[in-house]
Amino acid sequence: MNILVINCGSSSLKFQLINSDTEAVLAKGLCERIGIDGRLVYQPAGKEKEITEAAMPTHKEAIQMVLDALMNAKTGVIKSLDEVGAVGHRVVHGGEKFASSTVITAEVMKAVEECNDLAPLHNPANIIGIEACKALMPNTPMVAVFDTAFHQTMPEEAYIYGIPYKYYEQYKVRRYGFHGTSHSFVSKRTAEYLGKPLESLKTIVCHLGNGSSICAVNGGKSVDTSMGLTPLEGVMMGTRSGNIDPAIMEFIAKKENLDIDAIMNILNKESGVYGVSGLSSDFRDLENAAEEGNAKAKLAREAFCYQVAKIVGGYAAAMNGVDAIVFTAGVGENDGIVRKEVCKYLGYLGVQYDEASSSVRGKEATLSTSDSKVKVLLIPTNEELAIARETLLLVTK
Ligand code: ADP
């Protein structure tokens, strides 16, 4: 069966068409600037990328263009929409309602909408994407795969914040965690890679990308994760602050005469390694600048690695041990120096990092020495494939 995987943002839409028998990507791409002007990047497997500028007033036109491209006589990969067996949608926030992926029904849509105020930037866009697909493919089964679902196994003491309990009761303010599809995929693959049962493993997954989160996975279940109510918590990221003293918000607001929206904008868009370096959110730029002697770029990278290591250490304590520490996502898969710097702090856990592995990029690999008590691994994530697998499972049930 061919499965269309859709990841809808407020003005963008990423897609992949995956054959679920072979797990091959038949075509992939991205619609950008939806509602502004519109641009489709379409890449059929093994062929050149095509870029088309065309008006996309809403996500519906964007999805129509994607379907037209997939069926194009020359560069398409299917002949008709009948060849799309199901659609898998990434949905950011499933609140406490969704502990697993689900076939989309009217009831599910209502429940997803009820999670909107937990993720006002993301969920409404996800819903628009689902509605647009439903309008164009009314008879195709659709599945919602939630970023938060994998973390619903966290125990209460891990998800409750030290604020009045009534805010949890009234507004569901708690830790939810994100990147769940990635943490689940990578922890499962870790067990396969090590040839050990998932149920027996204590794994810490470091998903380090533009957004970064770390997850403690005990016996295949998420028991803690660094992102919280929103994806702002945890380690400092490309432009997000991660953990700070909450009083800093009031302090800066008073000093600079800013309201809460302006403060949130600073913490989401002007902070993290970008904010510290004043230069870039991209770890490659920071490494280059650090090599040329830029002290703030160096500090941003060092502080990032230190924060990752502190959370890894905390999760080893939370699980009373760790068998494998796994790096994934853009930075984790590519930046050998970040991996090495993080592991430098973890010797006391029994981590022996293999210096020779620092140049490994983008493929499964063992990064620790053969006698290291704790395995350090690189396992590339593949959220689209994970969504396709979940979708197949649910529509063939
Ligand atoms: P997103 O959170 O947007 O999905 P990714 O997981 O794709 O992010 O990670 C993007 C980040 O990965 C970039 O911002 C960049 O800092 C980093 N990155 C990508 N390639 C490399 C590389 N070769 N070396 C170091 N960092 C890299």
Short mmCIF file of C-alpha atoms and ligand atoms in Angstrom, two decimals:
data_model
loop_
_atom_site.label_atom_id
_atom_site.label_comp_id
_atom_site.label_asym_id
_atom_site.label_seq_id
_atom_site.Cartn_x
_atom_site.Cartn_y
_atom_site.Cartn_z
CA MET A 1 0.00 0.00 0.00
CA ASN A 2 1.16 3.57 -0.65
CA ILE A 3 0.90 5.85 2.35
CA LEU A 4 0.96 9.62 2.09
CA VAL A 5 2.58 11.16 5.15
CA ILE A 6 1.65 14.79 5.81
CA ASN A 7 3.30 17.17 8.27
CA CYS A 8 1.43 20.45 8.18
CA GLY A 9 2.70 23.71 9.62
CA SER A 10 0.97 27.08 9.62
CA SER A 11 2.42 28.12 6.26
CA SER A 12 4.17 24.95 5.13
CA LEU A 13 3.42 21.32 4.42
CA LYS A 14 5.94 18.50 4.18
CA PHE A 15 4.97 15.24 2.50
CA GLN A 16 6.32 11.82 1.60
CA LEU A 17 4.68 9.04 -0.35
CA ILE A 18 5.93 5.75 1.09
CA ASN A 19 5.35 2.25 -0.22
CA SER A 20 4.60 0.33 2.95
CA ASP A 21 5.66 -3.04 1.49
CA THR A 22 9.19 -1.97 0.62
CA GLU A 23 9.29 1.14 2.88
CA ALA A 24 10.75 3.00 -0.10
CA VAL A 25 10.06 6.72 -0.43
CA LEU A 26 8.43 7.10 -3.87
CA ALA A 27 8.41 10.90 -3.74
CA LYS A 28 8.78 13.63 -1.19
CA GLY A 29 8.67 17.37 -0.95
CA LEU A 30 7.41 20.49 0.64
CA CYS A 31 4.94 23.32 0.06
CA GLU A 32 6.15 26.62 1.43
CA ARG A 33 4.68 30.08 1.81
CA ILE A 34 1.08 28.84 1.87
CA GLY A 35 -1.23 31.85 2.16
CA ILE A 36 1.59 34.17 1.09
CA ASP A 37 2.45 33.25 -2.51
CA GLY A 38 3.27 29.56 -2.73
CA ARG A 39 6.11 27.26 -3.76
CA LEU A 40 6.17 23.51 -4.24
CA VAL A 41 9.38 21.53 -4.03
CA TYR A 42 8.75 18.05 -5.42
CA GLN A 43 11.27 15.25 -5.60
CA PRO A 44 10.42 11.88 -7.13
CA ALA A 45 12.83 9.14 -6.01
CA GLY A 46 16.01 9.04 -8.07
CA LYS A 47 15.07 12.12 -10.09
CA GLU A 48 15.84 15.82 -10.06
CA LYS A 49 14.07 18.14 -7.64
CA GLU A 50 11.35 20.27 -9.28
CA ILE A 51 10.43 23.69 -7.96
CA THR A 52 7.10 25.26 -8.93
CA GLU A 53 5.99 28.71 -7.88
CA ALA A 54 2.19 28.82 -7.79
CA ALA A 55 -0.54 30.49 -5.76
CA MET A 56 -1.51 28.50 -2.65
CA PRO A 57 -4.05 30.63 -0.83
CA THR A 58 -4.83 27.77 1.57
CA HIS A 59 -3.58 24.28 2.50
CA LYS A 60 -6.27 22.82 0.23
CA GLU A 61 -4.60 24.24 -2.89
CA ALA A 62 -1.23 23.12 -1.55
CA ILE A 63 -2.42 19.54 -1.09
CA GLN A 64 -4.10 19.60 -4.50
CA MET A 65 -0.75 20.60 -6.02
CA VAL A 66 1.02 17.80 -4.16
CA LEU A 67 -1.53 15.26 -5.45
CA ASP A 68 -1.23 16.66 -9.00
CA ALA A 69 2.55 16.38 -8.82
CA LEU A 70 2.32 12.79 -7.55
CA MET A 71 0.02 11.95 -10.52
CA ASN A 72 1.86 14.03 -13.14
CA ALA A 73 2.19 12.08 -16.42
CA LYS A 74 5.95 12.76 -16.67
CA THR A 75 7.35 12.98 -13.16
CA GLY A 76 4.52 11.49 -11.12
CA VAL A 77 4.82 8.21 -9.24
CA ILE A 78 1.16 7.12 -9.23
CA LYS A 79 -1.60 7.17 -11.86
CA SER A 80 -4.61 7.92 -9.70
CA LEU A 81 -5.57 8.71 -6.13
CA ASP A 82 -6.77 5.12 -5.79
CA GLU A 83 -3.10 4.27 -5.40
CA VAL A 84 -2.95 6.17 -2.10
CA GLY A 85 -4.17 3.61 0.43
CA ALA A 86 -4.06 5.85 3.49
CA VAL A 87 -2.84 9.20 4.78
CA GLY A 88 -0.83 9.56 7.99
CA HIS A 89 -0.90 13.00 9.61
CA ARG A 90 1.58 14.27 12.13
CA VAL A 91 -0.32 16.01 14.92
CA VAL A 92 1.76 17.88 17.47
CA HIS A 93 -0.39 17.81 20.60
CA GLY A 94 -2.70 15.02 21.65
CA GLY A 95 -2.94 16.19 25.27
CA GLU A 96 -3.91 13.45 27.72
CA LYS A 97 -6.55 12.20 25.31
CA PHE A 98 -4.24 10.32 22.97
CA ALA A 99 -1.74 7.79 24.25
CA SER A 100 -1.37 6.26 20.80
CA SER A 101 -2.05 6.96 17.13
CA THR A 102 -5.63 6.77 16.01
CA VAL A 103 -7.81 6.50 12.90
CA ILE A 104 -9.30 9.93 12.28
CA THR A 105 -13.05 10.17 12.86
CA ALA A 106 -15.31 13.15 13.54
CA GLU A 107 -14.95 12.41 17.25
CA VAL A 108 -11.15 12.36 17.01
CA MET A 109 -11.18 15.71 15.19
CA LYS A 110 -13.20 17.20 18.02
CA ALA A 111 -10.75 15.87 20.60
CA VAL A 112 -7.76 17.19 18.63
CA GLU A 113 -9.44 20.60 18.45
CA GLU A 114 -9.81 20.54 22.22
CA CYS A 115 -6.00 20.30 22.45
CA ASN A 116 -5.60 23.50 20.42
CA ASP A 117 -4.93 25.79 23.35
CA LEU A 118 -2.05 23.53 24.44
CA ALA A 119 -0.34 24.02 21.04
CA PRO A 120 -1.84 27.14 19.47
CA LEU A 121 0.95 27.44 16.89
CA HIS A 122 0.81 23.83 15.72
CA ASN A 123 -2.48 22.00 16.22
CA PRO A 124 -4.71 24.38 14.22
CA ALA A 125 -2.37 23.93 11.22
CA ASN A 126 -2.45 20.14 11.65
CA ILE A 127 -6.26 20.26 11.67
CA ILE A 128 -6.35 22.41 8.53
CA GLY A 129 -4.12 19.82 6.80
CA ILE A 130 -6.40 16.96 7.80
CA GLU A 131 -9.53 18.86 6.66
CA ALA A 132 -7.92 19.74 3.33
CA CYS A 133 -6.94 16.09 2.71
CA LYS A 134 -10.41 14.89 3.69
CA ALA A 135 -11.99 17.29 1.20
CA LEU A 136 -9.81 16.00 -1.63
CA MET A 137 -9.72 12.31 -0.65
CA PRO A 138 -13.00 11.73 1.20
CA ASN A 139 -12.83 7.92 1.02
CA THR A 140 -9.19 7.44 1.99
CA PRO A 141 -8.61 6.35 5.59
CA MET A 142 -6.55 8.80 7.63
CA VAL A 143 -4.56 8.38 10.80
CA ALA A 144 -3.32 10.94 13.33
CA VAL A 145 0.12 10.29 14.85
CA PHE A 146 0.81 12.50 17.86
CA ASP A 147 4.18 13.91 18.98
CA THR A 148 3.01 13.66 22.58
CA ALA A 149 1.50 10.14 22.56
CA PHE A 150 4.67 8.15 23.29
CA HIS A 151 5.25 10.15 26.49
CA GLN A 152 1.84 9.40 27.98
CA THR A 153 3.48 6.53 29.91
CA MET A 154 5.43 9.01 32.08
CA PRO A 155 4.73 8.58 35.78
CA GLU A 156 2.97 11.36 37.66
CA GLU A 157 6.10 12.47 39.50
CA ALA A 158 7.81 13.05 36.15
CA TYR A 159 5.01 15.06 34.56
CA ILE A 160 3.75 17.17 37.43
CA TYR A 161 5.15 20.71 37.86
CA GLY A 162 5.78 22.32 41.22
CA ILE A 163 2.93 24.79 40.87
CA PRO A 164 -0.59 24.71 42.39
CA TYR A 165 -2.19 21.37 41.52
CA LYS A 166 -5.39 23.13 40.50
CA TYR A 167 -3.68 24.26 37.28
CA TYR A 168 -3.25 20.63 36.32
CA GLU A 169 -6.84 19.86 37.27
CA GLN A 170 -8.33 22.92 35.60
CA TYR A 171 -6.12 23.42 32.56
CA LYS A 172 -4.08 20.21 32.24
CA VAL A 173 -0.82 22.08 32.84
CA ARG A 174 1.78 19.28 33.02
CA ARG A 175 4.75 17.89 31.14
CA TYR A 176 3.68 16.30 27.85
CA GLY A 177 6.92 16.04 25.89
CA PHE A 178 7.38 16.09 22.11
CA HIS A 179 9.35 14.32 19.36
CA GLY A 180 7.59 11.17 20.62
CA THR A 181 7.48 9.58 17.17
CA SER A 182 11.23 9.99 16.92
CA HIS A 183 12.00 8.80 20.46
CA SER A 184 9.80 5.74 19.94
CA PHE A 185 11.31 4.91 16.53
CA VAL A 186 14.89 5.36 17.71
CA SER A 187 14.49 3.42 20.96
CA LYS A 188 12.89 0.47 19.11
CA ARG A 189 15.63 0.52 16.50
CA THR A 190 18.23 0.65 19.30
CA ALA A 191 16.96 -2.65 20.69
CA GLU A 192 17.08 -4.22 17.21
CA TYR A 193 20.56 -2.83 16.60
CA LEU A 194 21.82 -4.25 19.91
CA GLY A 195 19.95 -7.52 19.40
CA LYS A 196 18.31 -7.18 22.83
CA PRO A 197 14.63 -7.24 23.83
CA LEU A 198 13.24 -3.69 24.07
CA GLU A 199 11.64 -4.62 27.41
CA SER A 200 15.08 -5.22 28.93
CA LEU A 201 16.73 -1.95 27.91
CA LYS A 202 17.25 1.40 29.62
CA THR A 203 17.90 3.88 26.85
CA ILE A 204 18.43 7.64 26.76
CA VAL A 205 17.61 9.11 23.36
CA CYS A 206 19.14 12.51 22.57
CA HIS A 207 17.14 13.99 19.70
CA LEU A 208 19.33 16.99 18.94
CA GLY A 209 18.20 19.11 16.02
CA ASN A 210 16.92 22.59 15.58
CA GLY A 211 14.55 21.64 18.38
CA SER A 212 16.12 19.25 20.86
CA SER A 213 14.66 16.87 23.39
CA ILE A 214 15.99 14.02 25.46
CA CYS A 215 13.97 11.03 26.54
CA ALA A 216 14.46 8.30 29.13
CA VAL A 217 13.03 5.08 27.72
CA ASN A 218 12.76 2.20 30.19
CA GLY A 219 11.63 -1.11 28.74
CA GLY A 220 10.28 0.61 25.63
CA LYS A 221 8.25 3.18 27.60
CA SER A 222 8.96 6.88 27.94
CA VAL A 223 9.48 7.59 31.65
CA ASP A 224 10.73 11.17 31.35
CA THR A 225 11.50 13.71 28.69
CA SER A 226 13.00 17.18 28.63
CA MET A 227 10.32 19.11 26.74
CA GLY A 228 7.29 20.03 28.77
CA LEU A 229 3.87 21.60 28.39
CA THR A 230 5.36 23.11 25.25
CA PRO A 231 8.51 22.46 23.20
CA LEU A 232 10.23 25.40 24.92
CA GLU A 233 11.46 23.44 27.94
CA GLY A 234 14.61 21.36 28.21
CA VAL A 235 18.06 22.04 26.78
CA MET A 236 18.76 25.29 24.96
CA MET A 237 18.03 24.81 21.28
CA GLY A 238 18.60 26.59 17.97
CA THR A 239 16.58 29.64 19.00
CA ARG A 240 14.62 28.40 22.05
CA SER A 241 15.89 29.07 25.55
CA GLY A 242 15.15 25.72 27.14
CA ASN A 243 15.20 25.76 30.96
CA ILE A 244 15.69 29.11 32.63
CA ASP A 245 14.79 30.58 35.98
CA PRO A 246 11.14 31.58 35.39
CA ALA A 247 11.79 34.83 37.27
CA ILE A 248 14.03 35.96 34.41
CA MET A 249 10.86 36.64 32.45
CA GLU A 250 9.62 39.23 34.93
CA PHE A 251 13.11 40.66 35.40
CA ILE A 252 13.64 41.33 31.69
CA ALA A 253 10.04 42.45 31.19
CA LYS A 254 10.51 45.16 33.81
CA LYS A 255 13.96 46.20 32.63
CA GLU A 256 12.94 46.46 28.99
CA ASN A 257 9.27 47.35 29.46
CA LEU A 258 8.03 44.31 27.53
CA ASP A 259 4.76 42.40 27.73
CA ILE A 260 4.44 38.62 28.04
CA ASP A 261 4.06 38.11 24.27
CA ALA A 262 7.31 39.93 23.61
CA ILE A 263 9.06 37.88 26.29
CA MET A 264 7.73 34.62 24.82
CA ASN A 265 8.92 35.70 21.41
CA ILE A 266 12.42 36.27 22.81
CA LEU A 267 12.46 32.87 24.52
CA ASN A 268 11.19 31.05 21.42
CA LYS A 269 12.91 32.88 18.60
CA GLU A 270 15.86 34.88 19.88
CA SER A 271 17.39 32.60 22.48
CA GLY A 272 19.20 29.26 22.57
CA VAL A 273 22.55 28.91 20.81
CA TYR A 274 21.48 31.73 18.50
CA GLY A 275 20.87 34.05 21.42
CA VAL A 276 24.09 33.18 23.24
CA SER A 277 26.27 33.38 20.14
CA GLY A 278 24.43 36.33 18.58
CA LEU A 279 25.37 34.63 15.33
CA SER A 280 23.41 31.60 14.19
CA SER A 281 21.12 28.79 15.26
CA ASP A 282 22.97 26.37 12.99
CA PHE A 283 25.58 24.24 14.72
CA ARG A 284 27.75 24.18 11.60
CA ASP A 285 28.03 27.98 11.57
CA LEU A 286 28.86 27.95 15.27
CA GLU A 287 31.58 25.34 14.85
CA ASN A 288 33.15 27.31 11.99
CA ALA A 289 33.00 30.54 13.99
CA ALA A 290 34.39 28.86 17.10
CA GLU A 291 37.30 27.54 15.07
CA GLU A 292 38.00 31.08 13.92
CA GLY A 293 38.15 32.21 17.54
CA ASN A 294 34.58 33.46 18.15
CA ALA A 295 34.28 33.05 21.93
CA LYS A 296 30.48 33.35 22.09
CA ALA A 297 29.98 30.73 19.39
CA LYS A 298 32.27 28.42 21.36
CA LEU A 299 30.40 29.16 24.59
CA ALA A 300 27.01 28.48 22.95
CA ARG A 301 28.16 25.02 21.80
CA GLU A 302 29.78 24.25 25.15
CA ALA A 303 26.73 25.31 27.14
CA PHE A 304 24.50 23.22 24.88
CA CYS A 305 26.66 20.09 25.38
CA TYR A 306 26.80 20.69 29.14
CA GLN A 307 23.01 20.98 29.35
CA VAL A 308 22.50 17.80 27.33
CA ALA A 309 24.94 15.92 29.57
CA LYS A 310 23.20 17.14 32.74
CA ILE A 311 19.87 15.81 31.52
CA VAL A 312 21.39 12.50 30.44
CA GLY A 313 22.92 12.15 33.92
CA GLY A 314 19.55 12.95 35.48
CA TYR A 315 17.81 10.30 33.42
CA ALA A 316 20.41 7.69 34.33
CA ALA A 317 19.42 8.44 37.93
CA ALA A 318 15.70 8.36 37.09
CA MET A 319 16.06 4.86 35.59
CA ASN A 320 18.67 3.73 38.12
CA GLY A 321 21.02 2.93 35.26
CA VAL A 322 21.39 3.17 31.52
CA ASP A 323 22.35 0.62 28.87
CA ALA A 324 22.50 2.84 25.80
CA ILE A 325 22.79 6.55 25.05
CA VAL A 326 21.65 7.29 21.53
CA PHE A 327 22.21 10.37 19.37
CA THR A 328 19.79 11.29 16.59
CA ALA A 329 18.41 14.19 14.44
CA GLY A 330 20.32 16.90 12.54
CA VAL A 331 22.93 17.72 15.18
CA GLY A 332 23.03 14.28 16.83
CA GLU A 333 23.52 12.49 13.53
CA ASN A 334 26.10 14.87 12.09
CA ASP A 335 28.01 16.74 14.74
CA GLY A 336 30.72 14.43 16.09
CA ILE A 337 32.17 17.18 18.26
CA VAL A 338 28.89 17.75 20.09
CA ARG A 339 28.58 13.98 20.69
CA LYS A 340 32.13 13.79 22.00
CA GLU A 341 31.71 16.82 24.26
CA VAL A 342 28.49 15.41 25.74
CA CYS A 343 30.12 12.04 26.40
CA LYS A 344 33.10 13.70 28.11
CA TYR A 345 30.82 14.34 31.10
CA LEU A 346 29.55 10.77 31.25
CA GLY A 347 32.64 8.76 32.09
CA TYR A 348 31.38 8.13 35.62
CA LEU A 349 28.41 6.24 34.17
CA GLY A 350 30.76 3.88 32.39
CA VAL A 351 30.73 5.63 29.03
CA GLN A 352 33.91 5.21 27.02
CA TYR A 353 33.58 7.24 23.87
CA ASP A 354 35.52 6.07 20.86
CA GLU A 355 37.36 9.18 19.60
CA ALA A 356 37.61 7.60 16.15
CA SER A 357 33.83 7.67 15.77
CA SER A 358 33.56 11.45 15.71
CA SER A 359 33.59 11.55 11.92
CA VAL A 360 30.65 9.12 11.56
CA ARG A 361 27.62 10.84 10.08
CA GLY A 362 24.04 9.96 9.27
CA LYS A 363 24.22 6.19 9.61
CA GLU A 364 23.76 3.61 12.33
CA ALA A 365 26.95 3.18 14.29
CA THR A 366 28.42 2.34 17.67
CA LEU A 367 30.28 5.37 19.02
CA SER A 368 31.63 3.80 22.22
CA THR A 369 34.62 1.52 22.57
CA SER A 370 34.05 -2.24 22.70
CA ASP A 371 34.67 -2.33 26.47
CA SER A 372 32.39 0.62 27.28
CA LYS A 373 29.87 -0.36 29.97
CA VAL A 374 27.24 1.88 28.42
CA LYS A 375 26.78 1.73 24.64
CA VAL A 376 26.79 5.03 22.81
CA LEU A 377 25.04 4.81 19.45
CA LEU A 378 24.09 6.87 16.45
CA ILE A 379 20.65 5.84 15.17
CA PRO A 380 19.23 8.12 12.46
CA THR A 381 15.62 9.04 13.09
CA ASN A 382 12.93 8.72 10.44
CA GLU A 383 9.69 10.29 11.64
CA GLU A 384 7.95 9.92 8.27
CA LEU A 385 8.63 6.19 8.12
CA ALA A 386 7.45 5.84 11.70
CA ILE A 387 4.20 7.65 10.80
CA ALA A 388 3.75 5.43 7.73
CA ARG A 389 4.23 2.28 9.84
CA GLU A 390 1.71 3.46 12.45
CA THR A 391 -0.76 4.36 9.71
CA LEU A 392 -0.44 0.97 8.04
CA LEU A 393 -0.90 -0.80 11.35
CA LEU A 394 -4.11 1.09 12.12
CA VAL A 395 -5.75 0.95 8.68
CA THR A 396 -5.11 -2.78 8.25
CA LYS A 397 -6.28 -3.68 11.77
P1 ADP B 1 14.43 20.09 12.96
O1 ADP B 1 14.30 20.24 14.44
O2 ADP B 1 14.12 21.34 12.21
O3 ADP B 1 13.79 18.83 12.41
P2 ADP B 1 16.94 18.82 12.24
O4 ADP B 1 16.86 17.59 13.05
O5 ADP B 1 16.81 18.69 10.76
O6 ADP B 1 15.98 19.95 12.76
O7 ADP B 1 18.32 19.53 12.57
C1 ADP B 1 18.68 20.72 11.96
C2 ADP B 1 19.99 21.17 12.56
O8 ADP B 1 20.98 20.16 12.40
C3 ADP B 1 20.58 22.39 11.85
O9 ADP B 1 20.11 23.55 12.42
C4 ADP B 1 22.06 22.22 12.06
O10 ADP B 1 22.43 22.95 13.21
C5 ADP B 1 22.25 20.76 12.35
N1 ADP B 1 23.08 20.10 11.34
C6 ADP B 1 22.72 19.63 10.15
N2 ADP B 1 23.78 19.11 9.49
C7 ADP B 1 24.84 19.27 10.30
C8 ADP B 1 26.24 18.99 10.20
N3 ADP B 1 26.76 18.41 9.13
N4 ADP B 1 27.04 19.32 11.23
C9 ADP B 1 26.52 19.91 12.33
N5 ADP B 1 25.23 20.21 12.47
C10 ADP B 1 24.41 19.92 11.48
#
